[in-house]
Short mmCIF file of C-alpha atoms in Angstrom, two decimals:
data_model
loop_
_atom_site.label_atom_id
_atom_site.label_comp_id
_atom_site.label_asym_id
_atom_site.label_seq_id
_atom_site.Cartn_x
_atom_site.Cartn_y
_atom_site.Cartn_z
CA GLY A 1 -21.89 6.75 -8.98
CA ALA A 2 -24.33 6.02 -6.43
CA GLY A 3 -22.17 3.79 -4.16
CA VAL A 4 -18.76 2.51 -3.80
CA SER A 5 -16.97 1.12 -6.79
CA GLN A 6 -13.99 -1.47 -6.50
CA SER A 7 -12.32 -2.83 -9.40
CA PRO A 8 -11.20 -5.13 -10.48
CA ARG A 9 -14.30 -7.51 -9.32
CA TYR A 10 -11.89 -10.56 -9.79
CA LYS A 11 -8.06 -10.89 -9.89
CA VAL A 12 -6.52 -13.95 -10.66
CA THR A 13 -2.50 -13.73 -10.63
CA LYS A 14 0.74 -15.89 -10.36
CA ARG A 15 2.87 -15.49 -7.21
CA GLY A 16 5.29 -12.91 -6.89
CA GLN A 17 3.29 -10.68 -9.34
CA ASP A 18 2.19 -7.08 -7.99
CA VAL A 19 -1.09 -6.13 -7.93
CA ALA A 20 -3.25 -2.73 -7.64
CA LEU A 21 -6.66 -2.72 -6.48
CA ARG A 22 -8.85 0.26 -6.60
CA CYS A 23 -11.55 1.82 -4.83
CA ASP A 24 -13.81 4.99 -5.69
CA PRO A 25 -15.53 5.98 -2.60
CA ILE A 26 -18.89 7.92 -2.84
CA SER A 27 -18.65 11.44 -3.80
CA GLY A 28 -17.72 13.86 -0.98
CA HIS A 29 -16.96 11.02 1.56
CA VAL A 30 -14.09 11.93 3.55
CA SER A 31 -13.26 8.54 5.44
CA LEU A 32 -12.21 5.80 3.42
CA TYR A 33 -11.18 2.10 4.86
CA TRP A 34 -9.87 -0.91 3.31
CA TYR A 35 -10.65 -4.21 4.91
CA ARG A 36 -9.45 -7.60 3.95
CA GLN A 37 -11.77 -10.91 4.27
CA ALA A 38 -10.43 -14.42 4.42
CA LEU A 39 -12.95 -17.10 3.44
CA GLY A 40 -15.35 -17.94 6.38
CA GLN A 41 -14.25 -14.84 8.53
CA GLY A 42 -15.32 -11.50 9.19
CA PRO A 43 -13.50 -8.33 7.08
CA GLU A 44 -10.31 -7.46 8.68
CA PHE A 45 -9.51 -3.79 8.91
CA LEU A 46 -6.18 -2.67 6.83
CA THR A 47 -5.68 0.86 6.53
CA TYR A 48 -7.66 4.25 6.88
CA PHE A 49 -7.77 7.43 5.17
CA ASN A 50 -9.02 10.96 6.37
CA TYR A 51 -9.04 12.53 3.01
CA GLU A 52 -5.56 12.35 1.47
CA ALA A 53 -3.90 11.40 5.07
CA GLN A 54 -3.44 7.69 5.78
CA GLN A 55 -4.12 8.15 9.19
CA ASP A 56 -3.82 4.34 10.38
CA LYS A 57 -2.02 1.66 8.65
CA SER A 58 -1.84 -0.60 11.85
CA GLY A 59 -3.71 -3.45 10.23
CA LEU A 60 -1.62 -3.68 6.51
CA PRO A 61 0.26 -7.33 7.79
CA ASN A 62 3.70 -6.48 6.12
CA ASP A 63 5.62 -4.04 4.22
CA ARG A 64 4.41 -5.67 0.73
CA PHE A 65 0.80 -3.89 1.25
CA SER A 66 0.59 -0.24 0.82
CA ALA A 67 -1.83 2.18 0.01
CA GLU A 68 -2.55 5.79 -1.13
CA ARG A 69 -5.24 8.34 -1.69
CA PRO A 70 -3.33 11.42 -3.06
CA GLU A 71 -6.33 13.56 -3.81
CA GLY A 72 -8.82 12.39 -1.57
CA SER A 73 -10.85 10.66 -3.47
CA ILE A 74 -9.66 7.00 -5.50
CA SER A 75 -7.61 5.14 -3.41
CA THR A 76 -5.12 1.92 -4.55
CA LEU A 77 -4.29 -0.61 -2.35
CA THR A 78 -0.99 -2.35 -3.80
CA ILE A 79 0.28 -5.58 -2.74
CA GLN A 80 3.84 -6.20 -3.91
CA ARG A 81 5.29 -10.00 -4.53
CA THR A 82 2.18 -11.45 -4.17
CA GLU A 83 2.00 -14.73 -2.14
CA GLN A 84 -0.58 -17.45 -1.49
CA ARG A 85 -1.72 -16.05 1.65
CA ASP A 86 -2.88 -12.61 0.17
CA SER A 87 -5.64 -14.62 -1.50
CA ALA A 88 -8.82 -12.77 -0.12
CA MET A 89 -11.82 -10.79 -0.59
CA TYR A 90 -10.65 -6.75 -0.70
CA ARG A 91 -13.12 -4.68 0.68
CA CYS A 92 -13.43 -0.85 0.54
CA ALA A 93 -15.64 1.33 2.31
CA SER A 94 -16.28 4.95 2.55
CA SER A 95 -18.17 7.39 5.10
CA PRO A 96 -19.10 11.03 4.82
CA ARG A 97 -17.43 12.37 8.15
CA THR A 98 -13.90 11.50 9.90
CA GLY A 99 -13.61 8.75 12.51
CA TYR A 100 -16.23 8.51 14.96
CA SER A 101 -19.90 9.88 13.85
CA ASN A 102 -23.36 8.55 13.44
CA GLN A 103 -22.75 7.97 9.51
CA PRO A 104 -21.77 4.27 9.01
CA GLN A 105 -19.54 3.18 6.35
CA HIS A 106 -20.95 1.84 2.89
CA PHE A 107 -19.10 -0.80 0.99
CA GLY A 108 -18.44 -1.57 -2.05
CA ASP A 109 -18.44 -5.09 -3.96
CA GLY A 110 -14.85 -6.07 -3.19
CA THR A 111 -12.43 -7.35 -5.25
CA ARG A 112 -11.63 -11.42 -5.10
CA LEU A 113 -8.08 -11.71 -5.36
CA SER A 114 -6.79 -15.26 -6.23
CA ILE A 115 -2.90 -16.11 -6.26
CA LEU A 116 -1.83 -19.10 -7.96
CA ALA B 1 -7.24 -6.36 21.74
CA GLN B 2 -10.72 -5.69 21.22
CA SER B 3 -12.89 -8.76 19.45
CA VAL B 4 -16.24 -9.80 18.85
CA SER B 5 -17.61 -12.94 18.72
CA GLN B 6 -20.68 -14.43 17.22
CA HIS B 7 -22.01 -17.45 18.40
CA ASN B 8 -23.47 -19.15 15.54
CA HIS B 9 -21.44 -20.03 12.23
CA HIS B 10 -24.32 -21.53 10.49
CA VAL B 11 -27.99 -21.40 11.40
CA ILE B 12 -30.81 -23.10 9.56
CA LEU B 13 -34.54 -22.25 9.85
CA SER B 14 -37.75 -22.71 8.27
CA GLU B 15 -39.81 -19.95 7.14
CA ALA B 16 -41.93 -17.95 10.07
CA ALA B 17 -39.29 -18.94 12.58
CA SER B 18 -38.07 -16.72 15.02
CA LEU B 19 -34.44 -15.89 14.43
CA GLU B 20 -31.78 -14.76 17.32
CA LEU B 21 -28.43 -14.31 16.46
CA GLY B 22 -25.70 -13.74 19.21
CA CYS B 23 -22.83 -11.43 19.19
CA ASN B 24 -20.54 -10.30 22.23
CA TYR B 25 -17.63 -8.04 22.14
CA SER B 26 -14.61 -7.59 24.30
CA TYR B 27 -13.83 -3.78 24.94
CA GLY B 28 -14.84 -2.03 28.39
CA GLY B 29 -15.24 1.55 26.93
CA THR B 30 -17.63 3.45 24.91
CA VAL B 31 -18.69 1.23 21.59
CA ASN B 32 -20.71 1.96 18.58
CA LEU B 33 -22.71 -1.18 17.18
CA PHE B 34 -23.81 -2.52 14.10
CA TRP B 35 -25.05 -5.66 12.26
CA TYR B 36 -24.31 -5.54 8.50
CA VAL B 37 -25.78 -8.35 6.28
CA GLN B 38 -24.56 -9.40 2.84
CA TYR B 39 -27.10 -11.37 0.20
CA PRO B 40 -25.69 -13.94 -1.92
CA GLY B 41 -23.58 -11.94 -4.75
CA GLN B 42 -24.29 -8.36 -2.70
CA HIS B 43 -22.20 -6.29 -0.89
CA LEU B 44 -22.20 -5.42 2.68
CA GLN B 45 -25.38 -3.48 3.63
CA LEU B 46 -25.93 -1.99 6.65
CA LEU B 47 -28.98 -3.58 8.91
CA LEU B 48 -28.90 -1.54 11.91
CA LYS B 49 -26.93 0.59 14.30
CA TYR B 50 -26.69 1.49 17.69
CA PHE B 51 -24.88 4.77 18.81
CA SER B 52 -26.81 6.17 21.76
CA GLY B 53 -30.08 6.35 23.54
CA ASP B 54 -32.54 3.45 23.54
CA PRO B 55 -30.82 0.38 23.37
CA LEU B 56 -33.32 -1.36 21.60
CA VAL B 57 -32.86 -0.77 17.82
CA LYS B 58 -34.87 -1.33 14.89
CA GLY B 59 -33.46 -1.85 11.50
CA ILE B 60 -34.70 -2.51 7.94
CA LYS B 61 -36.55 -5.57 6.74
CA GLY B 62 -38.14 -6.42 10.68
CA PHE B 63 -34.80 -6.83 11.97
CA GLU B 64 -34.05 -5.65 15.64
CA ALA B 65 -31.25 -5.40 18.04
CA GLU B 66 -30.64 -4.94 21.94
CA PHE B 67 -27.74 -3.42 23.62
CA ILE B 68 -26.92 -4.99 27.02
CA LYS B 69 -23.95 -2.91 28.30
CA SER B 70 -23.60 -5.45 31.25
CA LYS B 71 -23.41 -8.45 29.10
CA PHE B 72 -21.25 -6.78 26.17
CA SER B 73 -23.93 -7.96 23.72
CA PHE B 74 -25.48 -7.34 20.79
CA ASN B 75 -27.96 -9.65 19.72
CA LEU B 76 -29.94 -9.52 16.40
CA ARG B 77 -33.38 -10.63 16.13
CA LYS B 78 -36.59 -11.19 13.79
CA PRO B 79 -39.79 -12.30 15.03
CA SER B 80 -40.75 -14.23 11.46
CA VAL B 81 -37.69 -14.99 9.13
CA GLN B 82 -38.67 -15.32 5.12
CA TRP B 83 -36.72 -17.18 2.38
CA SER B 84 -35.25 -13.65 1.41
CA ASP B 85 -33.52 -13.15 4.69
CA THR B 86 -31.18 -16.00 3.41
CA ALA B 87 -27.64 -14.19 3.76
CA GLU B 88 -24.45 -13.91 5.50
CA TYR B 89 -24.97 -11.34 8.96
CA PHE B 90 -22.01 -9.70 10.18
CA CYS B 91 -21.74 -8.05 13.82
CA ALA B 92 -19.39 -5.24 13.98
CA VAL B 93 -18.06 -2.63 16.66
CA ILE B 94 -16.08 0.64 16.59
CA ALA B 95 -14.11 0.83 19.95
CA HIS B 96 -13.64 4.59 21.05
CA GLY B 97 -10.18 5.11 21.80
CA SER B 98 -6.94 6.47 20.74
CA GLY B 99 -6.61 7.30 16.95
CA ASN B 100 -10.42 7.93 16.49
CA THR B 101 -10.26 6.42 13.07
CA GLY B 102 -14.02 4.81 13.20
CA LYS B 103 -12.65 1.63 12.00
CA LEU B 104 -14.94 -1.52 12.08
CA ILE B 105 -14.05 -5.01 14.30
CA PHE B 106 -15.96 -7.60 12.77
CA GLY B 107 -17.22 -10.91 14.00
CA GLN B 108 -16.46 -14.31 11.86
CA GLY B 109 -20.10 -14.27 10.66
CA THR B 110 -23.35 -16.07 10.77
CA THR B 111 -24.64 -17.85 7.58
CA LEU B 112 -28.61 -18.25 7.87
CA GLN B 113 -30.11 -20.27 5.52
CA VAL B 114 -34.22 -20.25 5.45
CA LYS B 115 -35.68 -22.93 3.96
CA PRO B 116 -39.23 -22.36 2.36
#
């Protein structure tokens, strides 16, 4: 597609369940980022992929959060044993080059996650 | 740790009024600077960016921003706002340093409401 695609757009689940959020970046984009945005706040960095390599996961809040990008394209962010504090908008972004460059990140519509 | 501060959380203006949204960052090294906008129901879109050169950058829809290195600021301006500018505005920074991931550090956002 023309832009970054995220699915599902909305996810409501009960506390304790596992969830998987998907991101399909713009075709050919090398870099892929995950961010989390709480209500009333700006997005916060979670993790970064350069092709299939997860080069920075410093923003993942704890070991319940994991991400993968096995073929260097689609990425999945997985949250295990969800808690109410995990409720947020999860945003994915992609960029055509690695790391610092003059190419900005393009964002998807996000997944709104609500934990009951 | 690096951080970005946006001075105004909620701004209300009448059409044709001038706009200035403040943004300051805390980092002494090289930075790339961005303003992103999120219109209601849409994804984050790039408004403008600064990488190097002329510190006064022009973006889409008549917006501009000025990078003042001595003040660690990157304020957004528009001489005359329109009702269609109603949106949430985010200032963001890439702080050059170890890792070379290009991750964005966002401010908390400013909600702009323009009254017709």
